[in-house]
Short mmCIF file of C-alpha atoms and ligand atoms in Angstrom, two decimals:
data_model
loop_
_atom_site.label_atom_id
_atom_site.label_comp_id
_atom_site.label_asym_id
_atom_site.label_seq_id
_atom_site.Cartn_x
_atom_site.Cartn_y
_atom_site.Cartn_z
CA UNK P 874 -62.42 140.93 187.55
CA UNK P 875 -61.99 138.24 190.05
CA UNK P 876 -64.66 135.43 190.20
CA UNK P 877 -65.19 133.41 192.87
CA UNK P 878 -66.54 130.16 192.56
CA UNK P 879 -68.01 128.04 195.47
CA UNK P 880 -67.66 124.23 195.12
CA UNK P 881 -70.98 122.48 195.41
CA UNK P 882 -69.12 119.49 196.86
CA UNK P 883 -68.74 120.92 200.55
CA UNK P 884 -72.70 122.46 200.93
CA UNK P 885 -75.06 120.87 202.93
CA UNK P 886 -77.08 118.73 200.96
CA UNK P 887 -80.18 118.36 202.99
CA UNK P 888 -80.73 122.25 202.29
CA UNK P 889 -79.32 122.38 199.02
CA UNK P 890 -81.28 125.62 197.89
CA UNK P 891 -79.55 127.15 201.06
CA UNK P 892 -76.60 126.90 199.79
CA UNK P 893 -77.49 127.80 196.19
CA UNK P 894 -78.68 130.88 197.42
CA UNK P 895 -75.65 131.93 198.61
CA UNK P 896 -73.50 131.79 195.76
CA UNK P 897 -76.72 133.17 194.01
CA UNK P 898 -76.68 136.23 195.99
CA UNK P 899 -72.82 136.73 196.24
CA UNK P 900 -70.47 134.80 194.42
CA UNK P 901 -69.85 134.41 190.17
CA UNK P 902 -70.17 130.52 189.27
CA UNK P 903 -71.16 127.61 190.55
CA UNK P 904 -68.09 124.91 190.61
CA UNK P 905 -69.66 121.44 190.46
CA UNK P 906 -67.16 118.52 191.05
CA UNK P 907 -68.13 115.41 189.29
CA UNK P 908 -66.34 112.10 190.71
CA UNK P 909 -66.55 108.77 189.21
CA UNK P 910 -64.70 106.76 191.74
CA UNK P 911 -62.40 105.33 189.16
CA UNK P 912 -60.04 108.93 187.87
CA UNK P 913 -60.18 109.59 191.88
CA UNK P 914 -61.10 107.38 194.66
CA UNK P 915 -64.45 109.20 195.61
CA UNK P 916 -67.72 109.61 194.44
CA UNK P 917 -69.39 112.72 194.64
CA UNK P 918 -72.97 113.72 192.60
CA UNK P 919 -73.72 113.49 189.12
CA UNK P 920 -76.64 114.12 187.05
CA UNK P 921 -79.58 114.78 189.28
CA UNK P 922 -78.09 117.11 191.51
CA UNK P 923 -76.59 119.27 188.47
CA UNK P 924 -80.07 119.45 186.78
CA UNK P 925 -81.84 120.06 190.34
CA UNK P 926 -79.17 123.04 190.78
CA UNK P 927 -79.73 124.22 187.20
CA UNK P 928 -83.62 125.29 187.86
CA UNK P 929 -82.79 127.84 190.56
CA UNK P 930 -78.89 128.54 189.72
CA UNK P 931 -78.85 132.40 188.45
CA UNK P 932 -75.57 132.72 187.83
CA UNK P 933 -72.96 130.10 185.64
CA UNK P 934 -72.06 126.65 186.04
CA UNK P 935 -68.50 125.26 186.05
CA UNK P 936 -68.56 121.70 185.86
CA UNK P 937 -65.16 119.67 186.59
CA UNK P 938 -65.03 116.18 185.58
CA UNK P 939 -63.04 113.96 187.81
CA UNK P 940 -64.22 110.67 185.70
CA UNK P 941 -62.82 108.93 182.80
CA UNK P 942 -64.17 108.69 179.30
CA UNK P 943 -65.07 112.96 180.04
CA UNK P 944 -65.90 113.16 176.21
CA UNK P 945 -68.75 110.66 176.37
CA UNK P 946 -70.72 113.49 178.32
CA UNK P 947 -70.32 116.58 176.73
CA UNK P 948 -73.74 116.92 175.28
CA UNK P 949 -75.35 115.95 178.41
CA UNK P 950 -73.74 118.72 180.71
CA UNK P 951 -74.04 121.26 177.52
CA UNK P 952 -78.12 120.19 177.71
CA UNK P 953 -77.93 120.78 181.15
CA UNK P 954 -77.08 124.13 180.66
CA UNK P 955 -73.71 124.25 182.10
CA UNK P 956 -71.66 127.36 180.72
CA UNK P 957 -68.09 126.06 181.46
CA UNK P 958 -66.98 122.10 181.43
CA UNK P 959 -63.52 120.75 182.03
CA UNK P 960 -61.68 117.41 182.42
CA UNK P 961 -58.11 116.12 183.63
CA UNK P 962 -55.49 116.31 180.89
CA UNK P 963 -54.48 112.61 181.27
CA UNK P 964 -58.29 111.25 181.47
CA UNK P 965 -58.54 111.06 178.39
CA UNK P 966 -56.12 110.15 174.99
CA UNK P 967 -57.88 112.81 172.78
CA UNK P 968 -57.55 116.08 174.94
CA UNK P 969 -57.14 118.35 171.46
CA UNK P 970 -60.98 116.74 170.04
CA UNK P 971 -62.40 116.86 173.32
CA UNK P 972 -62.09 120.38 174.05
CA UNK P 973 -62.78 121.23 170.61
CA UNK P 974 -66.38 119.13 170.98
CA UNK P 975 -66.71 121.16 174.32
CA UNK P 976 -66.46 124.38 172.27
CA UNK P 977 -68.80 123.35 169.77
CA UNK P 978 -71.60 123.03 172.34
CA UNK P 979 -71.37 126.59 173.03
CA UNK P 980 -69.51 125.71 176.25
CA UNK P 981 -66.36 127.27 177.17
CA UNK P 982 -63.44 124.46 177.83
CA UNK P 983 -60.85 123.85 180.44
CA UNK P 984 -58.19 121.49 180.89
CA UNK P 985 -57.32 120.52 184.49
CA UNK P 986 -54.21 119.34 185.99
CA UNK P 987 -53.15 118.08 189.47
CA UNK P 988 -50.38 118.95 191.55
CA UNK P 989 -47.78 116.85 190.23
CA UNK P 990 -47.95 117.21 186.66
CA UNK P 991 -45.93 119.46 184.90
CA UNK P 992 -47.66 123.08 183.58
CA UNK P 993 -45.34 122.61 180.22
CA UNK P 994 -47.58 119.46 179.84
CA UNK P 995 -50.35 122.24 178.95
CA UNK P 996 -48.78 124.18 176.31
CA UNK P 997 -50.18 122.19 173.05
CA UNK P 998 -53.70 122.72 173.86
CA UNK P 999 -53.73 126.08 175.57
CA UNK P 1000 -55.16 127.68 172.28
CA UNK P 1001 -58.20 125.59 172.75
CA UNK P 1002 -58.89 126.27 176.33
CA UNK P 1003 -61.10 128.94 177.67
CA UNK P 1004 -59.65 128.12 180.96
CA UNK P 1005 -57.19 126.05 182.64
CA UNK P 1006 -57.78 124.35 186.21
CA UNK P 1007 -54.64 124.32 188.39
CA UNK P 1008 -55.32 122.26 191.20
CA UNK P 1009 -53.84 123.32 194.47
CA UNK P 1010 -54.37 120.04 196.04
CA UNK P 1011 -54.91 116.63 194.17
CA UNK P 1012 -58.30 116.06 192.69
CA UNK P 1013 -60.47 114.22 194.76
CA UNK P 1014 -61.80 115.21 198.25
CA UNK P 1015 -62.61 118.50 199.44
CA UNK P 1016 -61.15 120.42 202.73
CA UNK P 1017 -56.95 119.41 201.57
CA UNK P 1018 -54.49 121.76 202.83
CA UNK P 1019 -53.31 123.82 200.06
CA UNK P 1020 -50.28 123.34 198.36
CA UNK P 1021 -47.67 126.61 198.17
CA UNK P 1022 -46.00 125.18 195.39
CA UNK P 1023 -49.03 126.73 193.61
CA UNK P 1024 -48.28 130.28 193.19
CA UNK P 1025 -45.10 129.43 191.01
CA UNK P 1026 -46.94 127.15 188.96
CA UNK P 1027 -49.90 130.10 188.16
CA UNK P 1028 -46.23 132.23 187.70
CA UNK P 1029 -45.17 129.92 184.84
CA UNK P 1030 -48.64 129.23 183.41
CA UNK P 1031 -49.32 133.16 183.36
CA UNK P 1032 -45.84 133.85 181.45
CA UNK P 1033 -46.75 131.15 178.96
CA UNK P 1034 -50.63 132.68 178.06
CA UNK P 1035 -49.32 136.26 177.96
CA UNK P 1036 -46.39 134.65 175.65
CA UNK P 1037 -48.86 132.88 173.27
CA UNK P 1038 -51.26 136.54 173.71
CA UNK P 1039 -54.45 134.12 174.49
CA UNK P 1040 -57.25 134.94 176.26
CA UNK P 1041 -57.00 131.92 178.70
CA UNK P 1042 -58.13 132.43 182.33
CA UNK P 1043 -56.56 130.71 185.13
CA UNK P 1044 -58.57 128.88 187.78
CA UNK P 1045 -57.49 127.87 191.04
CA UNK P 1046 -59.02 124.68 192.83
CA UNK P 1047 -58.37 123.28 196.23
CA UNK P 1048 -57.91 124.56 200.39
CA UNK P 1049 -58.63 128.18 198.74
CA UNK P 1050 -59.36 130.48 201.56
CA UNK P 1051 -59.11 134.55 202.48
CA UNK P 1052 -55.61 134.19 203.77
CA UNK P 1053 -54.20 132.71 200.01
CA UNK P 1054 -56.73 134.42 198.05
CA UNK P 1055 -55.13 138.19 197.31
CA UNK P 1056 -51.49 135.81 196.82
CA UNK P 1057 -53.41 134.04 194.13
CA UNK P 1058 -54.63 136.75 192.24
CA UNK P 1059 -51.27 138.26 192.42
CA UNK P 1060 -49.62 135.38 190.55
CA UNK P 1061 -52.27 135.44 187.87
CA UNK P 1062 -55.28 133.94 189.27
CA UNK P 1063 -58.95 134.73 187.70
CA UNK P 1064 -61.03 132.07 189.53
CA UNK P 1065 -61.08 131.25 192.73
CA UNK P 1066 -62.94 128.05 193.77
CA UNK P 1067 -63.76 127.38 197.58
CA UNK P 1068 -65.68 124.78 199.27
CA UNK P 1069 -65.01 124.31 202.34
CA UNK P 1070 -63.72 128.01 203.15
CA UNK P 1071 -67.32 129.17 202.30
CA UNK P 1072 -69.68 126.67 203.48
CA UNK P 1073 -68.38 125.84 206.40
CA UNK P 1074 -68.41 129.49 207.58
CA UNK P 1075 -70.72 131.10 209.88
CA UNK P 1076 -70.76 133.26 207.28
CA UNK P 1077 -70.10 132.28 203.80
CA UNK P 1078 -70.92 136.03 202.38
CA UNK P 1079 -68.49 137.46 204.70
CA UNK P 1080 -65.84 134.97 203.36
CA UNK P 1081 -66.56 135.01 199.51
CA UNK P 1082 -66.27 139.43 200.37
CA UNK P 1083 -63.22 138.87 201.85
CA UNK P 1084 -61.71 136.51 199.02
CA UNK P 1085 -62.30 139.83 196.52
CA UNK P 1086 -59.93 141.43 198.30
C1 DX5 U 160 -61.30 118.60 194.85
C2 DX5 U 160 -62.32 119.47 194.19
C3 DX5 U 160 -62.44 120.82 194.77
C4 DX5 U 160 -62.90 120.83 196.19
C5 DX5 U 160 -62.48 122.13 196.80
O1 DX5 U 160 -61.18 117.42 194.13
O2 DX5 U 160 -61.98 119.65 192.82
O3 DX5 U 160 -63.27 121.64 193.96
O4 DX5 U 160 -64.29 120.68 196.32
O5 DX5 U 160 -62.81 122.08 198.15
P1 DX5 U 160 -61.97 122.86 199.25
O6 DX5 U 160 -62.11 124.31 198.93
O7 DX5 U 160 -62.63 122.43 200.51
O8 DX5 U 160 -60.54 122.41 199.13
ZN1 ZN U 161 -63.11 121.14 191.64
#
């Protein structure tokens, strides 16, 4: 089953509960990019909007931590009631004990990595991931073009779960759209997340329909 996975980041924030409603009504999760303006050069949201989303949100939260120091907030988002929390493989020096602390909260853990770094990089920590974040752009601003080097990357990755026979899903993040979506999934895609593609739709349902295939 394909999920789909609207990013928070490109909604309109004057009517947030707009927006929510729409990945309510049709979409899986809700993919919430935090940015600390030091791991990437923008600043997005942080706390208060995530607990403001969590009252209405009826269907799963995906956090993705673009900051530093992600194992400092682990409890936090895990209070919050997000289901699924993940961080950049080199923002941090304890990857292994931060995903396991992510586990122990009941959450399930991903590891995310950006364009450039390599997908062998991931292969000592994919039995503690839930889920693995490839970006398809680099980390940081929403609306990129998406990079085509992508589908060989979700190839490899793929080859290397089914070797190692774990359950690990593979999420796709950045310039996600209908026309790369069914390419995606072929390669080995589970999770599709799409800001811009959906909210800046006339009509975001139509799109997130369309990205099922
Ligand atoms: C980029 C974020 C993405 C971004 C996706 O740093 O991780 O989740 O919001 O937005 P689009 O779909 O517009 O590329
Ligand atoms: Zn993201």
């Amino acid at each position: 089953m394909i999920q789909i996975a609207p990013s928070m980041l490109a909604a309109d924030f004057l009517h947030l509960d707009k927006d929510v409603e729409i990945v309510n009504e049709n979409a899986d999760l809700f993919h919430l990019d935090i940015m600390d303006g030091v791991f990437v050069p923008n600043i997005s949201y942080g706390f208060p909007v995530v607990e403001a989303i969590a009252t209405v949100a009826r269907k799963p939260m995906d956090a993705h931590l673009m900051i530093v120091h992600p194992e400092k907030y682990i409890e936090r988002f895990a209070r919050i009631g997000v289901s699924m929390l993940s961080f950049h493989l080199n923002a941090t020096d304890k990857p292994a004990q931060t995903l396991l602390h992510i586990r122990e909260t009941g959450m399930k853990a991903g590891l995310v990595i950006n364009p450039d770094m390599p997908v062998d990089s991931l292969y000592p920590y994919l039995h503690l991931c839930d889920y693995i974040i490839l970006m398809s752009v680099y980390a940081g601003f929403g609306g990129q073009k998406f990079i085509d080097d992508t589908y060989g990357r979700i190839r490899t990755l793929k080859a290397e779960i089914d070797r190692q026979g774990l359950p690990v899903q593979i999420e796709v993040d950045g310039g996600v759209c209908p026309a790369n979506a069914k390419a995606l999934v072929d390669a080995g895609a589970e999770i599709l997340v799409a800001g811009s593609a959906v909210f800046k739709a006339e009509d975001p349902a139509a799109v997130i329909a369309s990205m099922r295939g």
